[in-house]
Every structure is written in C-alpha cells, then in structure tokens.
Short mmCIF file of C-alpha atoms in Angstrom, two decimals:
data_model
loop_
_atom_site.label_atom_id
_atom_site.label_comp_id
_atom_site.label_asym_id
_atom_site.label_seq_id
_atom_site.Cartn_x
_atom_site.Cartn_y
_atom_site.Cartn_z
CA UNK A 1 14.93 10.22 12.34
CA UNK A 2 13.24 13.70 11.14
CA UNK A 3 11.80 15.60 14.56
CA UNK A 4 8.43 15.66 12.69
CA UNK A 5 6.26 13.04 14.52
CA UNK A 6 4.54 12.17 10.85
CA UNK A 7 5.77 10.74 8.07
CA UNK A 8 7.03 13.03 5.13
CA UNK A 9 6.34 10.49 2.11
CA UNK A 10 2.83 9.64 3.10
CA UNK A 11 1.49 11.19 6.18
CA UNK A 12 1.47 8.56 8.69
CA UNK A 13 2.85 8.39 11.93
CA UNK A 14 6.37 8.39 11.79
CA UNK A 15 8.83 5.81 13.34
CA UNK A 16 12.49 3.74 12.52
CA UNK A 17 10.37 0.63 11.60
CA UNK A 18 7.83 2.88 9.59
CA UNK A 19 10.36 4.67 7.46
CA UNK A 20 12.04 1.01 6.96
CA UNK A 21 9.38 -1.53 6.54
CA UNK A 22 5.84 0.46 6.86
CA UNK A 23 5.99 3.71 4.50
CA UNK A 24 4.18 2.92 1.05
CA UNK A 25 7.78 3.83 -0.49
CA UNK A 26 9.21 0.91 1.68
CA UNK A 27 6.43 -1.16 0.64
CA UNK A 28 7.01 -0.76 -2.93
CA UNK A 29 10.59 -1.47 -2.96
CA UNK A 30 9.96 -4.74 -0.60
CA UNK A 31 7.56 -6.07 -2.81
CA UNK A 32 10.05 -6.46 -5.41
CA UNK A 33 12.33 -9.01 -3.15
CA UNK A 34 11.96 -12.71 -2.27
CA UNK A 35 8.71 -13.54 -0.34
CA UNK A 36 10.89 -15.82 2.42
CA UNK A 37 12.27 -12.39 3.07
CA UNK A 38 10.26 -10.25 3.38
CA UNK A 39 8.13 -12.31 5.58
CA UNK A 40 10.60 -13.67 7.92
CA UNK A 41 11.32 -9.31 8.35
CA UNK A 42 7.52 -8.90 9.37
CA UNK A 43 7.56 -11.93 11.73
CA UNK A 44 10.08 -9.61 13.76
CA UNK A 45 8.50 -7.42 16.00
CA UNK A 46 11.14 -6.31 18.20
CA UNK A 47 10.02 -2.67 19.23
CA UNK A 48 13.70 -0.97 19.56
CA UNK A 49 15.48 -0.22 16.55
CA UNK A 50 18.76 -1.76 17.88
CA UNK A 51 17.31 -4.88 18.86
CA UNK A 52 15.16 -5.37 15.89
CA UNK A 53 18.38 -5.41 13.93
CA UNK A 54 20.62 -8.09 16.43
CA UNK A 55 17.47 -9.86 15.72
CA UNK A 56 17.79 -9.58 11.78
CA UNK A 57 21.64 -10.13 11.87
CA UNK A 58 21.59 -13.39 13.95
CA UNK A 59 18.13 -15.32 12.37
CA UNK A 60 19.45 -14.60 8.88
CA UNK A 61 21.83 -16.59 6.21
CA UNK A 62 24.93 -14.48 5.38
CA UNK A 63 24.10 -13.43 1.96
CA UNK A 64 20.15 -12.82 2.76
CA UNK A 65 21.46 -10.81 5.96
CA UNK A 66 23.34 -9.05 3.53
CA UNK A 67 20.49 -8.08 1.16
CA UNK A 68 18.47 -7.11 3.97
CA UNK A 69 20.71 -4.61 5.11
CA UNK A 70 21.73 -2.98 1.56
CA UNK A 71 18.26 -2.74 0.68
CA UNK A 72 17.64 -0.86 3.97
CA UNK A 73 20.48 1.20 3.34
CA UNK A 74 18.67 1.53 0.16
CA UNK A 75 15.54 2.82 1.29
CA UNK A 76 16.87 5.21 3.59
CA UNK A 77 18.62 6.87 1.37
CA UNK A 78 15.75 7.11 -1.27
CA UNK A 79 13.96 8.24 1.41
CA UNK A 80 16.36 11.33 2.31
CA UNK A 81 16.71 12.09 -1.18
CA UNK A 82 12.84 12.54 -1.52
CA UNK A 83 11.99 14.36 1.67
CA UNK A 84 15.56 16.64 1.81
CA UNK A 85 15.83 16.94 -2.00
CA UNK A 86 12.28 16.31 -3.31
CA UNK A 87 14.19 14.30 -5.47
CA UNK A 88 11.81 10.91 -6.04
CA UNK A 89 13.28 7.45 -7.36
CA UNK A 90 11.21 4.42 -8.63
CA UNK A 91 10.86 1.50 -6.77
CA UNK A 92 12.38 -0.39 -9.80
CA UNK A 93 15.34 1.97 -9.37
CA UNK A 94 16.39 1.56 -6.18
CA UNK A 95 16.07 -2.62 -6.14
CA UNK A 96 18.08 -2.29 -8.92
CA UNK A 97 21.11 -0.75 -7.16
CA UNK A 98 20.91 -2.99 -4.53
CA UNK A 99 20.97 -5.68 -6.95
CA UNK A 100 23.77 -3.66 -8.21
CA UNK A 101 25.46 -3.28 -5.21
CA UNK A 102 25.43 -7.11 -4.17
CA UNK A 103 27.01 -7.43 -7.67
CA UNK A 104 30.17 -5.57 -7.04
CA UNK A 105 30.30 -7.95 -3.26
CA UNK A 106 30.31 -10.98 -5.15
CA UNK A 107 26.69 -12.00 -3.42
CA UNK A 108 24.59 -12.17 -6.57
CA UNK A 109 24.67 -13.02 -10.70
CA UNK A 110 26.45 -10.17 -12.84
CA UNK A 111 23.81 -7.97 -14.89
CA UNK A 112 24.18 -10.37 -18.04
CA UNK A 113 24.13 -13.56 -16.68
CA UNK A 114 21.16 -12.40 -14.32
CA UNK A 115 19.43 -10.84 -17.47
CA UNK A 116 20.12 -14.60 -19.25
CA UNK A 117 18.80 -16.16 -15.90
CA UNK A 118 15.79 -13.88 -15.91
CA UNK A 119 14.41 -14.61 -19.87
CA UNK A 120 14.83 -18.77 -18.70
CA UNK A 121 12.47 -17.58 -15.20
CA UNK A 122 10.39 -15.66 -17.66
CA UNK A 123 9.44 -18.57 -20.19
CA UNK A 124 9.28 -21.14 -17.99
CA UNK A 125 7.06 -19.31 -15.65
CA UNK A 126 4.03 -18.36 -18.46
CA UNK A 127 2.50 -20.62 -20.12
CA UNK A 128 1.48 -19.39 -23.47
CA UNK A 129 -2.73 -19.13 -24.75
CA UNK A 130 -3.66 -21.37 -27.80
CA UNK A 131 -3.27 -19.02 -31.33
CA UNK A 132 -5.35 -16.02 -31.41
CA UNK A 133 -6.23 -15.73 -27.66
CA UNK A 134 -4.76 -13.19 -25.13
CA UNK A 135 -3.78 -14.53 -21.81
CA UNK A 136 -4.97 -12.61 -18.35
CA UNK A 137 -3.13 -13.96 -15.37
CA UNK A 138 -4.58 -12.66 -12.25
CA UNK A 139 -3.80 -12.93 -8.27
CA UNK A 140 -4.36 -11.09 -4.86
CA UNK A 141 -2.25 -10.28 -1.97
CA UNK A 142 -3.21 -9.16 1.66
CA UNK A 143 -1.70 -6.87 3.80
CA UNK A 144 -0.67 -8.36 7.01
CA UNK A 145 -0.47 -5.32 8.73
CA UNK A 146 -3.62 -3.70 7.61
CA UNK A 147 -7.44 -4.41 6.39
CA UNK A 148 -6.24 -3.91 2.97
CA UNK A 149 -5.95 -5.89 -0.11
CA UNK A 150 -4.96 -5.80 -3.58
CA UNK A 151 -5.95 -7.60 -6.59
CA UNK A 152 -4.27 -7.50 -10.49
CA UNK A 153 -4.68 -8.57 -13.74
CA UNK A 154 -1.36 -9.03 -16.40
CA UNK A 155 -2.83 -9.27 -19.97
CA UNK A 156 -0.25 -10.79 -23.28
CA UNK A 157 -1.07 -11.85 -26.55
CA UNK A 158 -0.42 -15.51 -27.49
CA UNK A 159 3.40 -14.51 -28.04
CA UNK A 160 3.81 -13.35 -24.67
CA UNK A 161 3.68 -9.47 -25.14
CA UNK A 162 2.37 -7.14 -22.88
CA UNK A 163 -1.21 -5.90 -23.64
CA UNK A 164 -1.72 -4.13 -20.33
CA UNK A 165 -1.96 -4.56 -16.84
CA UNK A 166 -4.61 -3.17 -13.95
CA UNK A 167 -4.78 -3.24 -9.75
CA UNK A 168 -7.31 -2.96 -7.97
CA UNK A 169 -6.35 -1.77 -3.64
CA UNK A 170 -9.38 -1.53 -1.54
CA UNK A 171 -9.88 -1.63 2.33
CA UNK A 172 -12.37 -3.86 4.18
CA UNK A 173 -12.06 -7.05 1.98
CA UNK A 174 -9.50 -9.34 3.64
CA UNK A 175 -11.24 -13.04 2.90
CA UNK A 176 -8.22 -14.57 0.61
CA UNK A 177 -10.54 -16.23 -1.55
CA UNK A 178 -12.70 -13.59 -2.03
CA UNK A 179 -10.34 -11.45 -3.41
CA UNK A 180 -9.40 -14.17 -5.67
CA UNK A 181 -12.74 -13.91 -7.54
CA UNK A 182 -12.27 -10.37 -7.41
CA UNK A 183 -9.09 -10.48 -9.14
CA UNK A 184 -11.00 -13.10 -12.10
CA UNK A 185 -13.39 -10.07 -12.45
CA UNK A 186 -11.33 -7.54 -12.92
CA UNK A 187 -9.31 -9.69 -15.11
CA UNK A 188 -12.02 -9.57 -17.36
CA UNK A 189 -12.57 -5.58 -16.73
CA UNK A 190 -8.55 -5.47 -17.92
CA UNK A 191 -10.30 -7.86 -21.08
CA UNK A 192 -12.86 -5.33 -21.79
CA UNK A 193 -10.49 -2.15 -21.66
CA UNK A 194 -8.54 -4.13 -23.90
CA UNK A 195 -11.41 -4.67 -26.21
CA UNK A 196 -9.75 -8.56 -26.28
CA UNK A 197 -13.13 -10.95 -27.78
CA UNK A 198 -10.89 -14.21 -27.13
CA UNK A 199 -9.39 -14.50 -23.59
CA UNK A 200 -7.97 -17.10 -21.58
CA UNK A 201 -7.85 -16.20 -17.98
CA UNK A 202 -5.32 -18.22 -15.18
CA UNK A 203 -6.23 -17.79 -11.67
CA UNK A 204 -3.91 -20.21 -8.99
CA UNK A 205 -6.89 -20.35 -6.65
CA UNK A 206 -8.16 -23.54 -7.40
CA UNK A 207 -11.49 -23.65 -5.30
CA UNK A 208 -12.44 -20.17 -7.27
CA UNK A 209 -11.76 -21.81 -10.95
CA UNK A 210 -14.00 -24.68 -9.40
CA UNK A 211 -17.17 -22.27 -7.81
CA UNK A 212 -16.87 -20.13 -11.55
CA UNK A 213 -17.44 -23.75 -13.19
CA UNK A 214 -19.74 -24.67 -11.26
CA UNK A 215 -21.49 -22.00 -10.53
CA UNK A 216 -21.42 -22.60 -6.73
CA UNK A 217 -22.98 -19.74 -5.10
CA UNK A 218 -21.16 -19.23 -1.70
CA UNK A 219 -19.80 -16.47 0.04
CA UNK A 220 -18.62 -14.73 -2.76
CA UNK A 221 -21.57 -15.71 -5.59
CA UNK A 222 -22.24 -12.32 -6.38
CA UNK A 223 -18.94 -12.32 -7.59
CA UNK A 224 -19.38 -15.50 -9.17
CA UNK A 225 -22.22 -13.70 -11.07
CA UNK A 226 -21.24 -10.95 -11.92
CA UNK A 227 -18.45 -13.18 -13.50
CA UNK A 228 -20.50 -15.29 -15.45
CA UNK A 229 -22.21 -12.28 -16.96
CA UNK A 230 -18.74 -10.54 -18.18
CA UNK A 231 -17.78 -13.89 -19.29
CA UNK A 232 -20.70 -14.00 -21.56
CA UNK A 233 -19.73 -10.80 -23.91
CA UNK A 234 -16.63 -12.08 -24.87
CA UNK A 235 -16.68 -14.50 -28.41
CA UNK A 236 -14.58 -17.03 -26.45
CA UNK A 237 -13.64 -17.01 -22.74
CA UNK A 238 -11.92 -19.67 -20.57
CA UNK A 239 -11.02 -19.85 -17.25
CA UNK A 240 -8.36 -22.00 -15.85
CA UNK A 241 -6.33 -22.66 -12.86
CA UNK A 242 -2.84 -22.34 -12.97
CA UNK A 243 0.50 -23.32 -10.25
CA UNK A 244 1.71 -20.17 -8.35
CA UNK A 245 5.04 -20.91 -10.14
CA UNK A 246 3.08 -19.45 -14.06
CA UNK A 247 1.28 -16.34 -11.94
CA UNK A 248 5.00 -14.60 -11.03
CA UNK A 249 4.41 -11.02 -12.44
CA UNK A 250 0.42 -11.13 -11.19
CA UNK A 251 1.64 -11.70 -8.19
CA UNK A 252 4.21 -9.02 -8.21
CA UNK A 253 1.88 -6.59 -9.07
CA UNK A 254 -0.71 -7.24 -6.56
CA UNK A 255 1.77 -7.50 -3.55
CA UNK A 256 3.83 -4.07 -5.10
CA UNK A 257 0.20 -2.72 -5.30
CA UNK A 258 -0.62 -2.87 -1.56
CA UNK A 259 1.88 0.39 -1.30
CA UNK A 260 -0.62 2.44 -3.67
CA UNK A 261 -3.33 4.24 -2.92
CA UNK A 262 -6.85 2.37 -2.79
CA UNK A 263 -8.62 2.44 -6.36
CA UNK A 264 -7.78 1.17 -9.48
CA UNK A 265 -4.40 1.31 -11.95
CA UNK A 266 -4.16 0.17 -15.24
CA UNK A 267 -1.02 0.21 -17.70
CA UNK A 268 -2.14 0.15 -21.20
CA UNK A 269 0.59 1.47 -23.09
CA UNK A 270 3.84 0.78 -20.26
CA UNK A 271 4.27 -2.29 -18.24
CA UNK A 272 4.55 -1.48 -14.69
CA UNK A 273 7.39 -2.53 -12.88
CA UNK A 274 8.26 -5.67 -12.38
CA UNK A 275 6.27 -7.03 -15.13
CA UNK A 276 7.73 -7.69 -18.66
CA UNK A 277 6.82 -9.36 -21.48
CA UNK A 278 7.34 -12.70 -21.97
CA UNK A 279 7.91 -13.28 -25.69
CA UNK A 280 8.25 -16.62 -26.77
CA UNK A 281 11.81 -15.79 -27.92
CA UNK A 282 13.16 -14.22 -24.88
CA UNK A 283 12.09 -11.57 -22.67
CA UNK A 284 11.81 -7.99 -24.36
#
C-alpha cells in the first residue's frame, strides 16, 4: 500500500479494501462483472486483508474464485499504472484483459465465440419499438455502501442503434422506487436532448409504470407530475414496463455510474461503455 493515508485516484481515505473494492476506479471496473459477484464480494466484511481473501478463496466456485482474483490483480495494477505513471486505462479496458486473461486459462469463451454469444444476449435482451419510435430503457442502482444513487436512460431507434445515453448520480435519494421514477424522467430529459417527438419508454419497476398510469400521487407524485407534464410535449409517448432480463445495458450504466461523480452524463455522439447498439441484424 502507498504510505499516503489518502487515496491517490480520488481522495478518500486510503486502505487494501478501498484500493480493491471502494475507489471509484474499482467501482467502475466491478460494475462491468456479474451481479452474483460482485455482491457475494460486498457481503464479506472481513477487516484484514489476509483473511478477507481465505474468505474469498474458500466461499467461491473455482472459476468465479478465479475471476475474482484476476480482476483484482487487474485493478491493482491499473491502479499503479495511474498513480506511479499517470498513465490512466478505461474501465472497459481493463475488464477486457481479464476477460482476456481467463481466455488464455481455458476459464471463459474465446473472443469470437464470446463476440457471437454477445450479439444472441444483445437481441434477445431488447425488445425493439413499433416503426418510427425510439426506444428509452431506463433503471437505477443504489450504492450499498453509501447514500448515493444513480439513475440512466439508453435511447435507440426502432433498429436498435444507439441515439444516446445519460446518468444521473446524486446523494440523499436512496428510496428504490423513487429513483425509479426519477430514472422515467430523465428518460424523457435524454428524449428531449434528443429532440425524439415519438418515444417509447421501458422501465422494470412495475409499481412506477402503474402510479405514471394512474396517476397515483404517493411518495414520489411530484415526480409523477412532473412526468406527466414532459410526457405531454412529445407527439406520441408510451410508457411500459419491461423484465429486468430487456433493461441489461440501463442497468449497466446506472450501477457503472455510481463510480462517477454526482451530476449528470450524457453520450450523444459515443456509447459509453458497456452499452452497444443493438441492431436488429447483430450487434454493431
């Protein structure tokens, strides 16, 4: 560990399990893995370094023990690279050499077959709009180890291309479904930055499609409002609710989005990563 008592990346307090799991660079590259994972590695809360990783080596499956470890390898040595060399990696770029890396041990699909296994995830998990419609699939995610949460929005066209993308981080808001309605409204803020006038929005909070329809007014009706209102200046707007399954990239880019700084992000011109488009003849 550096003798500095803060972090070097992002100013926090430094520590083993911060530079690991905590640091928004760790963040970033964790949001990118499996969600059994990554949650089974936050339900440990062995203190010591040492023990911590018995802990990891003995409640894991051999191959997601594996991944675990290369992707803390991983990490680490982004992280030297950046604070030694001020030499700074993507998030993208480092998941991808662990994905790499598992390649060459025989404990994962080779880039081409993963890349044909990816475009069959891809269509099957977005459902197209009807003709002439764009498509806004939104979600939140919650920090378990903070008051913060993120919301974001994925817009495509009716053939699955990427139109742009926004997230919105903010601290204080931490109700789940609350932040769903958030993420419907800014949805529609990613619509109107778009200048889209026929938009079908997916949201896989079910209870929030239902208060929008209804116009129940409960803890979050402001929201609701304020919904109804945006919903109003577009020539044709639906709202729908979706399976978790069709809301993959969404939901990648509101957990990845947790590691950012609070405010919002939007992608108009570049897809962030993680999130492709989903052409209705393969992935581009």
């Amino acid at each position: 560990m550096a003798s500095q008592s803060t972090c070097a990346i992002c100013g926090e307090q430094d520590s083993w399990r911060h530079a690991l799991l905590d640091c928004n660079m760790a963040k970033c590259v964790w949001a990118l893995e499996r969600e059994d994972i990554v949650e089974h590695l936050t339900l440990i809360q062995e203190s010591e370094a040492k023990g911590w990783l018995s802990l990891v080596l003995e409640t894991f499956q051999r191959e997601d023990m594996t991944r675990v470890v290369v992707t803390l390898w991983a990490i680490w040595y982004a992280r030297r690279k950046a604070i030694i060399e001020n030499i700074f990696q993507s998030r993208l770029s480092t998941h991808c050499f662990v994905e790499r890396f598992l390649s060459v041990l025989g404990l994962t699909s080779t880039p081409s077959t993963r890349k044909e296994e990816q475009g069959r995830a891809n269509s099957a998990s977005w459902a197209p709009p009807p003709a002439g419609m764009a498509k806004l699939n939104v979600d939140a995610a919650l920090s378990k180890g903070s008051n913060r949460g993120a919301i974001a929005a994925v817009a495509r066209d009716d053939a699955g291309r990427f139109l742009g993308a926004s997230a919105l981080v903010m601290t204080g808001i931490t109700e789940p479904e609350t932040l769903e309605a958030l993420a419907c409204r800014e949805g529609l803020s990613l619509a109107s930055d778009l200048v889209l006038h026929r938009v079908r929005l997916a949201s896989d909070c079910a209870n929030v499609v239902r208060s929008i329809h209804e116009e129940a007014f409960g803890p979050y009706g402001h929201v609701v409002r304020e919904i109804k209102a945006m919903m109003a200046d577009f020539q044709k707007c639906e709202i729908i609710h979706e399976g978790r399954q069709m809301n993959v990239d969404s939901r990648r880019l509101a957990r990845g989005a947790l590691g950012a700084e609070d405010g919002r992000h939007v992608w108009l011109l570049v897809p962030p990563d993680g999130v492709r488009s989903c052409t209705l003849d393969g992935p581009a």
